[in-house]
PDB file of C-alpha atoms in Angstrom:
ATOM      1  CA  UNK A  12     104.655  67.580 111.082  1.00 79.00           C
ATOM      2  CA  UNK A  13     101.414  69.593 110.312  1.00 89.00           C
ATOM      3  CA  UNK A  14     103.626  72.274 108.445  1.00 93.00           C
ATOM      4  CA  UNK A  15     104.934  69.582 105.863  1.00 92.00           C
ATOM      5  CA  UNK A  16     101.395  68.118 105.500  1.00 93.00           C
ATOM      6  CA  UNK A  17     100.020  71.616 104.696  1.00 95.00           C
ATOM      7  CA  UNK A  18     102.739  72.216 102.234  1.00 97.00           C
ATOM      8  CA  UNK A  19     102.511  69.061 100.682  1.00 96.00           C
ATOM      9  CA  UNK A  20      99.175  70.086  99.264  1.00 93.00           C
ATOM     10  CA  UNK A  21     101.227  71.916  96.557  1.00 97.00           C
ATOM     11  CA  UNK A  22     102.704  68.897  95.024  1.00 97.00           C
ATOM     12  CA  UNK A  23      99.838  68.048  92.654  1.00 97.00           C
ATOM     13  CA  UNK A  24     100.557  71.286  91.014  1.00 98.00           C
ATOM     14  CA  UNK A  25     103.590  70.008  89.274  1.00 98.00           C
ATOM     15  CA  UNK A  26     103.459  70.254  85.602  1.00 98.00           C
ATOM     16  CA  UNK A  27      99.467  70.452  85.723  1.00 98.00           C
ATOM     17  CA  UNK A  28      99.720  73.086  82.951  1.00 98.00           C
ATOM     18  CA  UNK A  29     102.620  71.795  81.134  1.00 97.00           C
ATOM     19  CA  UNK A  30     103.407  73.716  77.850  1.00 95.00           C
ATOM     20  CA  UNK A  31     100.607  76.156  78.331  1.00 97.00           C
ATOM     21  CA  UNK A  32     101.378  79.794  78.458  1.00 98.00           C
ATOM     22  CA  UNK A  33     100.710  82.283  81.244  1.00 98.00           C
ATOM     23  CA  UNK A  34     100.939  86.050  81.928  1.00 98.00           C
ATOM     24  CA  UNK A  35     102.480  87.336  85.094  1.00 98.00           C
ATOM     25  CA  UNK A  36     100.951  90.656  86.001  1.00 97.00           C
ATOM     26  CA  UNK A  37     102.651  93.406  88.006  1.00 95.00           C
ATOM     27  CA  UNK A  38     101.076  96.636  89.127  1.00 94.00           C
ATOM     28  CA  UNK A  39     103.107  99.183  86.899  1.00 91.00           C
ATOM     29  CA  UNK A  40     101.838 102.486  85.653  1.00 89.00           C
ATOM     30  CA  UNK A  41     101.797 101.085  82.100  1.00 89.00           C
ATOM     31  CA  UNK A  42      98.656  99.016  83.019  1.00 93.00           C
ATOM     32  CA  UNK A  43      96.756 102.389  82.719  1.00 89.00           C
ATOM     33  CA  UNK A  44      97.175 102.437  79.081  1.00 87.00           C
ATOM     34  CA  UNK A  45      96.589  98.515  78.629  1.00 89.00           C
ATOM     35  CA  UNK A  46      92.798  97.197  77.644  1.00 93.00           C
ATOM     36  CA  UNK A  47      93.256  94.344  79.686  1.00 95.00           C
ATOM     37  CA  UNK A  48      89.988  92.684  78.093  1.00 95.00           C
ATOM     38  CA  UNK A  49      92.392  91.456  75.377  1.00 95.00           C
ATOM     39  CA  UNK A  50      93.783  89.102  77.971  1.00 97.00           C
ATOM     40  CA  UNK A  51      90.302  87.578  79.122  1.00 95.00           C
ATOM     41  CA  UNK A  52      91.121  84.406  78.121  1.00 95.00           C
ATOM     42  CA  UNK A  53      94.828  83.687  78.994  1.00 97.00           C
ATOM     43  CA  UNK A  54      96.042  82.385  82.238  1.00 98.00           C
ATOM     44  CA  UNK A  55      96.629  85.117  84.445  1.00 98.00           C
ATOM     45  CA  UNK A  56      98.960  85.484  87.524  1.00 98.00           C
ATOM     46  CA  UNK A  57      98.361  88.626  89.650  1.00 97.00           C
ATOM     47  CA  UNK A  58      99.558  90.194  92.579  1.00 96.00           C
ATOM     48  CA  UNK A  59      99.131  93.223  94.987  1.00 93.00           C
ATOM     49  CA  UNK A  60      96.666  95.672  93.965  1.00 94.00           C
ATOM     50  CA  UNK A  61      95.665  94.470  90.485  1.00 95.00           C
ATOM     51  CA  UNK A  62      92.077  93.897  91.592  1.00 94.00           C
ATOM     52  CA  UNK A  63      91.612  97.739  91.503  1.00 93.00           C
ATOM     53  CA  UNK A  64      92.263  98.000  87.850  1.00 94.00           C
ATOM     54  CA  UNK A  65      88.956  98.740  85.803  1.00 93.00           C
ATOM     55  CA  UNK A  66      89.373  95.560  83.720  1.00 95.00           C
ATOM     56  CA  UNK A  67      90.132  93.292  86.252  1.00 95.00           C
ATOM     57  CA  UNK A  68      86.656  91.631  86.405  1.00 94.00           C
ATOM     58  CA  UNK A  69      87.203  90.676  82.759  1.00 95.00           C
ATOM     59  CA  UNK A  70      90.539  88.606  83.699  1.00 96.00           C
ATOM     60  CA  UNK A  71      90.859  84.808  84.287  1.00 95.00           C
ATOM     61  CA  UNK A  72      92.863  85.000  87.386  1.00 97.00           C
ATOM     62  CA  UNK A  73      94.218  81.577  87.458  1.00 98.00           C
ATOM     63  CA  UNK A  74      96.599  82.361  90.509  1.00 98.00           C
ATOM     64  CA  UNK A  75      96.927  85.409  92.767  1.00 98.00           C
ATOM     65  CA  UNK A  76     100.150  86.123  95.065  1.00 98.00           C
ATOM     66  CA  UNK A  77     100.633  87.972  98.260  1.00 96.00           C
ATOM     67  CA  UNK A  78     103.754  86.911  99.818  1.00 94.00           C
ATOM     68  CA  UNK A  79     104.042  89.363 102.825  1.00 91.00           C
ATOM     69  CA  UNK A  80     104.252  87.821 105.993  1.00 91.00           C
ATOM     70  CA  UNK A  81     101.434  89.127 108.377  1.00 91.00           C
ATOM     71  CA  UNK A  82      99.426  90.696 105.604  1.00 92.00           C
ATOM     72  CA  UNK A  83      96.143  88.675 106.414  1.00 94.00           C
ATOM     73  CA  UNK A  84      96.577  88.978 110.244  1.00 92.00           C
ATOM     74  CA  UNK A  85      94.469  91.597 112.334  1.00 91.00           C
ATOM     75  CA  UNK A  86      97.640  93.354 113.415  1.00 90.00           C
ATOM     76  CA  UNK A  87     100.830  93.310 111.228  1.00 86.00           C
ATOM     77  CA  UNK A  88     104.186  95.131 110.650  1.00 83.00           C
ATOM     78  CA  UNK A  89     103.676  97.797 108.043  1.00 81.00           C
ATOM     79  CA  UNK A  90     106.959  97.560 106.245  1.00 76.00           C
ATOM     80  CA  UNK A  91     106.547 100.820 104.800  1.00 75.00           C
ATOM     81  CA  UNK A  92     105.881 102.782 108.222  1.00 82.00           C
ATOM     82  CA  UNK A  93     108.287 100.230 109.825  1.00 84.00           C
ATOM     83  CA  UNK A  94     105.783  99.754 113.007  1.00 87.00           C
ATOM     84  CA  UNK A  95     103.189  97.507 114.137  1.00 90.00           C
ATOM     85  CA  UNK A  96      99.632  98.522 113.840  1.00 90.00           C
ATOM     86  CA  UNK A  97      96.129  97.451 113.160  1.00 91.00           C
ATOM     87  CA  UNK A  98      95.832  95.705 109.545  1.00 91.00           C
ATOM     88  CA  UNK A  99      93.629  97.578 107.353  1.00 90.00           C
ATOM     89  CA  UNK A 100      95.117  96.066 104.248  1.00 90.00           C
ATOM     90  CA  UNK A 101      93.756  92.738 105.461  1.00 90.00           C
ATOM     91  CA  UNK A 102      90.394  94.132 105.410  1.00 89.00           C
ATOM     92  CA  UNK A 103      90.390  95.745 102.080  1.00 91.00           C
ATOM     93  CA  UNK A 104      91.599  92.481 100.451  1.00 92.00           C
ATOM     94  CA  UNK A 105      88.800  90.446 101.984  1.00 88.00           C
ATOM     95  CA  UNK A 106      86.016  92.901 101.518  1.00 86.00           C
ATOM     96  CA  UNK A 107      86.970  93.631  97.613  1.00 86.00           C
ATOM     97  CA  UNK A 108      86.512  89.724  96.943  1.00 85.00           C
ATOM     98  CA  UNK A 109      90.370  89.428  96.084  1.00 93.00           C
ATOM     99  CA  UNK A 110      90.695  85.951  97.733  1.00 93.00           C
ATOM    100  CA  UNK A 111      87.691  84.477  96.013  1.00 90.00           C
ATOM    101  CA  UNK A 112      88.263  85.190  92.539  1.00 94.00           C
ATOM    102  CA  UNK A 113      91.593  83.081  91.546  1.00 96.00           C
ATOM    103  CA  UNK A 114      91.381  79.357  91.361  1.00 96.00           C
ATOM    104  CA  UNK A 115      94.642  79.360  93.406  1.00 97.00           C
ATOM    105  CA  UNK A 116      95.844  81.947  96.010  1.00 97.00           C
ATOM    106  CA  UNK A 117      99.663  81.930  97.264  1.00 98.00           C
ATOM    107  CA  UNK A 118     100.672  83.200 100.371  1.00 97.00           C
ATOM    108  CA  UNK A 119     103.090  82.789 103.299  1.00 97.00           C
ATOM    109  CA  UNK A 120     102.502  80.101 105.692  1.00 96.00           C
ATOM    110  CA  UNK A 121     102.802  83.024 108.300  1.00 95.00           C
ATOM    111  CA  UNK A 122      99.272  84.257 107.049  1.00 95.00           C
ATOM    112  CA  UNK A 123      97.635  80.784 107.759  1.00 94.00           C
ATOM    113  CA  UNK A 124      95.575  81.778 110.824  1.00 93.00           C
ATOM    114  CA  UNK A 125      93.926  84.644 109.020  1.00 90.00           C
ATOM    115  CA  UNK A 126      92.682  82.637 106.228  1.00 92.00           C
ATOM    116  CA  UNK A 127      91.222  79.347 107.521  1.00 80.00           C
ATOM    117  CA  UNK A 128      87.830  80.319 105.742  1.00 78.00           C
ATOM    118  CA  UNK A 129      89.104  80.313 102.321  1.00 86.00           C
ATOM    119  CA  UNK A 130      89.610  76.828 100.301  1.00 87.00           C
ATOM    120  CA  UNK A 131      91.640  77.891  97.679  1.00 93.00           C
ATOM    121  CA  UNK A 132      94.563  78.930  99.782  1.00 96.00           C
ATOM    122  CA  UNK A 133      98.029  77.422  99.074  1.00 97.00           C
ATOM    123  CA  UNK A 134     100.841  78.049 101.486  1.00 97.00           C
ATOM    124  CA  UNK A 135     104.497  78.573 100.803  1.00 98.00           C
ATOM    125  CA  UNK A 136     107.357  78.669 103.082  1.00 97.00           C
ATOM    126  CA  UNK A 137     111.164  79.239 103.010  1.00 97.00           C
ATOM    127  CA  UNK A 138     112.276  77.612 106.031  1.00 96.00           C
ATOM    128  CA  UNK A 139     114.972  80.261 106.490  1.00 96.00           C
ATOM    129  CA  UNK A 140     116.027  80.215 102.969  1.00 96.00           C
ATOM    130  CA  UNK A 141     115.044  83.758 102.149  1.00 93.00           C
ATOM    131  CA  UNK A 142     117.276  84.410  99.177  1.00 96.00           C
ATOM    132  CA  UNK A 143     116.918  82.476  95.822  1.00 96.00           C
ATOM    133  CA  UNK A 144     118.505  79.161  95.858  1.00 97.00           C
ATOM    134  CA  UNK A 145     117.861  76.736  92.821  1.00 95.00           C
ATOM    135  CA  UNK A 146     118.218  73.691  95.187  1.00 97.00           C
ATOM    136  CA  UNK A 147     114.910  74.546  96.758  1.00 98.00           C
ATOM    137  CA  UNK A 148     112.433  75.574  94.496  1.00 97.00           C
ATOM    138  CA  UNK A 149     109.504  73.052  95.216  1.00 98.00           C
ATOM    139  CA  UNK A 150     106.764  74.814  96.745  1.00 98.00           C
ATOM    140  CA  UNK A 151     105.634  71.369  98.616  1.00 98.00           C
ATOM    141  CA  UNK A 152     108.975  71.789 100.760  1.00 96.00           C
ATOM    142  CA  UNK A 153     111.482  74.521 100.884  1.00 97.00           C
ATOM    143  CA  UNK A 154     110.423  77.300  98.646  1.00 98.00           C
ATOM    144  CA  UNK A 155     113.443  79.803  98.276  1.00 98.00           C
ATOM    145  CA  UNK A 156     111.383  82.259  95.777  1.00 97.00           C
ATOM    146  CA  UNK A 157     109.448  84.272  98.637  1.00 97.00           C
ATOM    147  CA  UNK A 158     111.563  87.442  98.579  1.00 94.00           C
ATOM    148  CA  UNK A 159     108.616  89.217  96.704  1.00 93.00           C
ATOM    149  CA  UNK A 160     105.541  88.083  94.845  1.00 95.00           C
ATOM    150  CA  UNK A 161     107.288  88.196  91.401  1.00 95.00           C
ATOM    151  CA  UNK A 162     109.813  85.650  92.313  1.00 96.00           C
ATOM    152  CA  UNK A 163     106.963  83.498  93.785  1.00 98.00           C
ATOM    153  CA  UNK A 164     104.974  84.030  90.635  1.00 98.00           C
ATOM    154  CA  UNK A 165     107.942  82.803  88.225  1.00 98.00           C
ATOM    155  CA  UNK A 166     108.796  80.195  90.567  1.00 98.00           C
ATOM    156  CA  UNK A 167     105.304  78.732  90.603  1.00 98.00           C
ATOM    157  CA  UNK A 168     104.759  79.091  86.921  1.00 98.00           C
ATOM    158  CA  UNK A 169     107.672  77.109  86.226  1.00 98.00           C
ATOM    159  CA  UNK A 170     106.583  74.468  88.656  1.00 98.00           C
ATOM    160  CA  UNK A 171     103.236  74.187  87.278  1.00 98.00           C
ATOM    161  CA  UNK A 172     104.824  73.521  83.658  1.00 98.00           C
ATOM    162  CA  UNK A 173     103.986  76.571  81.858  1.00 98.00           C
ATOM    163  CA  UNK A 174     106.327  76.703  78.768  1.00 96.00           C
ATOM    164  CA  UNK A 175     105.948  80.485  77.946  1.00 97.00           C
ATOM    165  CA  UNK A 176     105.878  83.071  80.773  1.00 97.00           C
ATOM    166  CA  UNK A 177     105.232  86.574  79.693  1.00 97.00           C
ATOM    167  CA  UNK A 178     105.744  89.680  82.216  1.00 96.00           C
ATOM    168  CA  UNK A 179     103.311  92.500  82.025  1.00 95.00           C
ATOM    169  CA  UNK A 180     103.076  95.770  83.907  1.00 92.00           C
ATOM    170  CA  UNK A 181     106.664  95.420  85.479  1.00 89.00           C
ATOM    171  CA  UNK A 182     107.718  98.679  84.575  1.00 84.00           C
ATOM    172  CA  UNK A 183     108.249  99.729  88.242  1.00 73.00           C
ATOM    173  CA  UNK A 184     110.871  97.396  88.790  1.00 74.00           C
ATOM    174  CA  UNK A 185     114.212  99.225  87.581  1.00 70.00           C
ATOM    175  CA  UNK A 186     116.947  99.595  89.884  1.00 70.00           C
ATOM    176  CA  UNK A 187     115.867 103.398  89.633  1.00 71.00           C
ATOM    177  CA  UNK A 188     112.178 103.394  88.968  1.00 66.00           C
ATOM    178  CA  UNK A 189     111.018 105.870  86.507  1.00 65.00           C
ATOM    179  CA  UNK A 190     107.352 105.158  87.121  1.00 72.00           C
ATOM    180  CA  UNK A 191     105.104 104.190  89.675  1.00 82.00           C
ATOM    181  CA  UNK A 192     102.035 102.019  90.091  1.00 86.00           C
ATOM    182  CA  UNK A 193      98.594 102.194  87.832  1.00 90.00           C
ATOM    183  CA  UNK A 194      96.622 103.057  90.670  1.00 88.00           C
ATOM    184  CA  UNK A 195      98.759 106.123  91.537  1.00 83.00           C
ATOM    185  CA  UNK A 196      98.389 109.474  90.173  1.00 75.00           C
ATOM    186  CA  UNK A 197     101.695 110.491  89.272  1.00 58.00           C
ATOM    187  CA  UNK A 198     103.710 109.196  86.045  1.00 52.00           C
ATOM    188  CA  UNK A 199     107.297 109.612  86.927  1.00 50.00           C
ATOM    189  CA  UNK A 200     109.549 109.233  89.854  1.00 47.00           C
ATOM    190  CA  UNK A 201     112.565 111.190  90.842  1.00 53.00           C
ATOM    191  CA  UNK A 202     114.551 110.516  94.059  1.00 49.00           C
ATOM    192  CA  UNK A 203     112.626 113.164  96.020  1.00 49.00           C
ATOM    193  CA  UNK A 204     109.071 112.325  95.058  1.00 50.00           C
ATOM    194  CA  UNK A 205     109.865 108.654  95.409  1.00 47.00           C
ATOM    195  CA  UNK A 206     110.849 109.300  99.117  1.00 48.00           C
ATOM    196  CA  UNK A 207     107.659 111.566  99.567  1.00 49.00           C
ATOM    197  CA  UNK A 208     105.548 108.760  98.231  1.00 44.00           C
ATOM    198  CA  UNK A 209     107.040 106.095 100.640  1.00 43.00           C
ATOM    199  CA  UNK A 210     106.525 108.514 103.367  1.00 44.00           C
ATOM    200  CA  UNK A 211     102.681 108.741 102.604  1.00 42.00           C
ATOM    201  CA  UNK A 212     102.205 104.991 102.596  1.00 37.00           C
TER     202      UNK A 212
END
């Protein structure tokens, strides 16, 4: 089966960085005050819009993650607007060179049709297991850590053998977020402006 053949490509990554350290970057507002050049020699896992950060060019992006199914297709379902539309995000990601910088780029198998020309792409698929299940954490088979990029990054870092995994810029992940993303203008969030922000996206 061709899907299984594609996923088996991930098998060689098992423990390839055994006992090393990695830093998993989010997109939190705290990154505005960080000098990311201090991480220039570290193994970095990135996601989302980190490539917009002024220090991004100085980072050693070992792996980048984008789990949204369809985000690299010409037409997609915008989860914020909850409608089908032309995919401008796809064009931005490709035009800004996001896909070329990392050694490994991980994304949903659904995105395969939009990424044929890139050689560093590794596909992940859950086979219907959309919530974490510790029986299915092998990215060369069923991978149940695709609910978001953070879960996928932690799962892959563990699979690749990293001993110490540090989270950086994850300050927007509280159950009630107090801050937004580093590329946004505001610093704090309350229920009202969070709702307004999502309506504008």
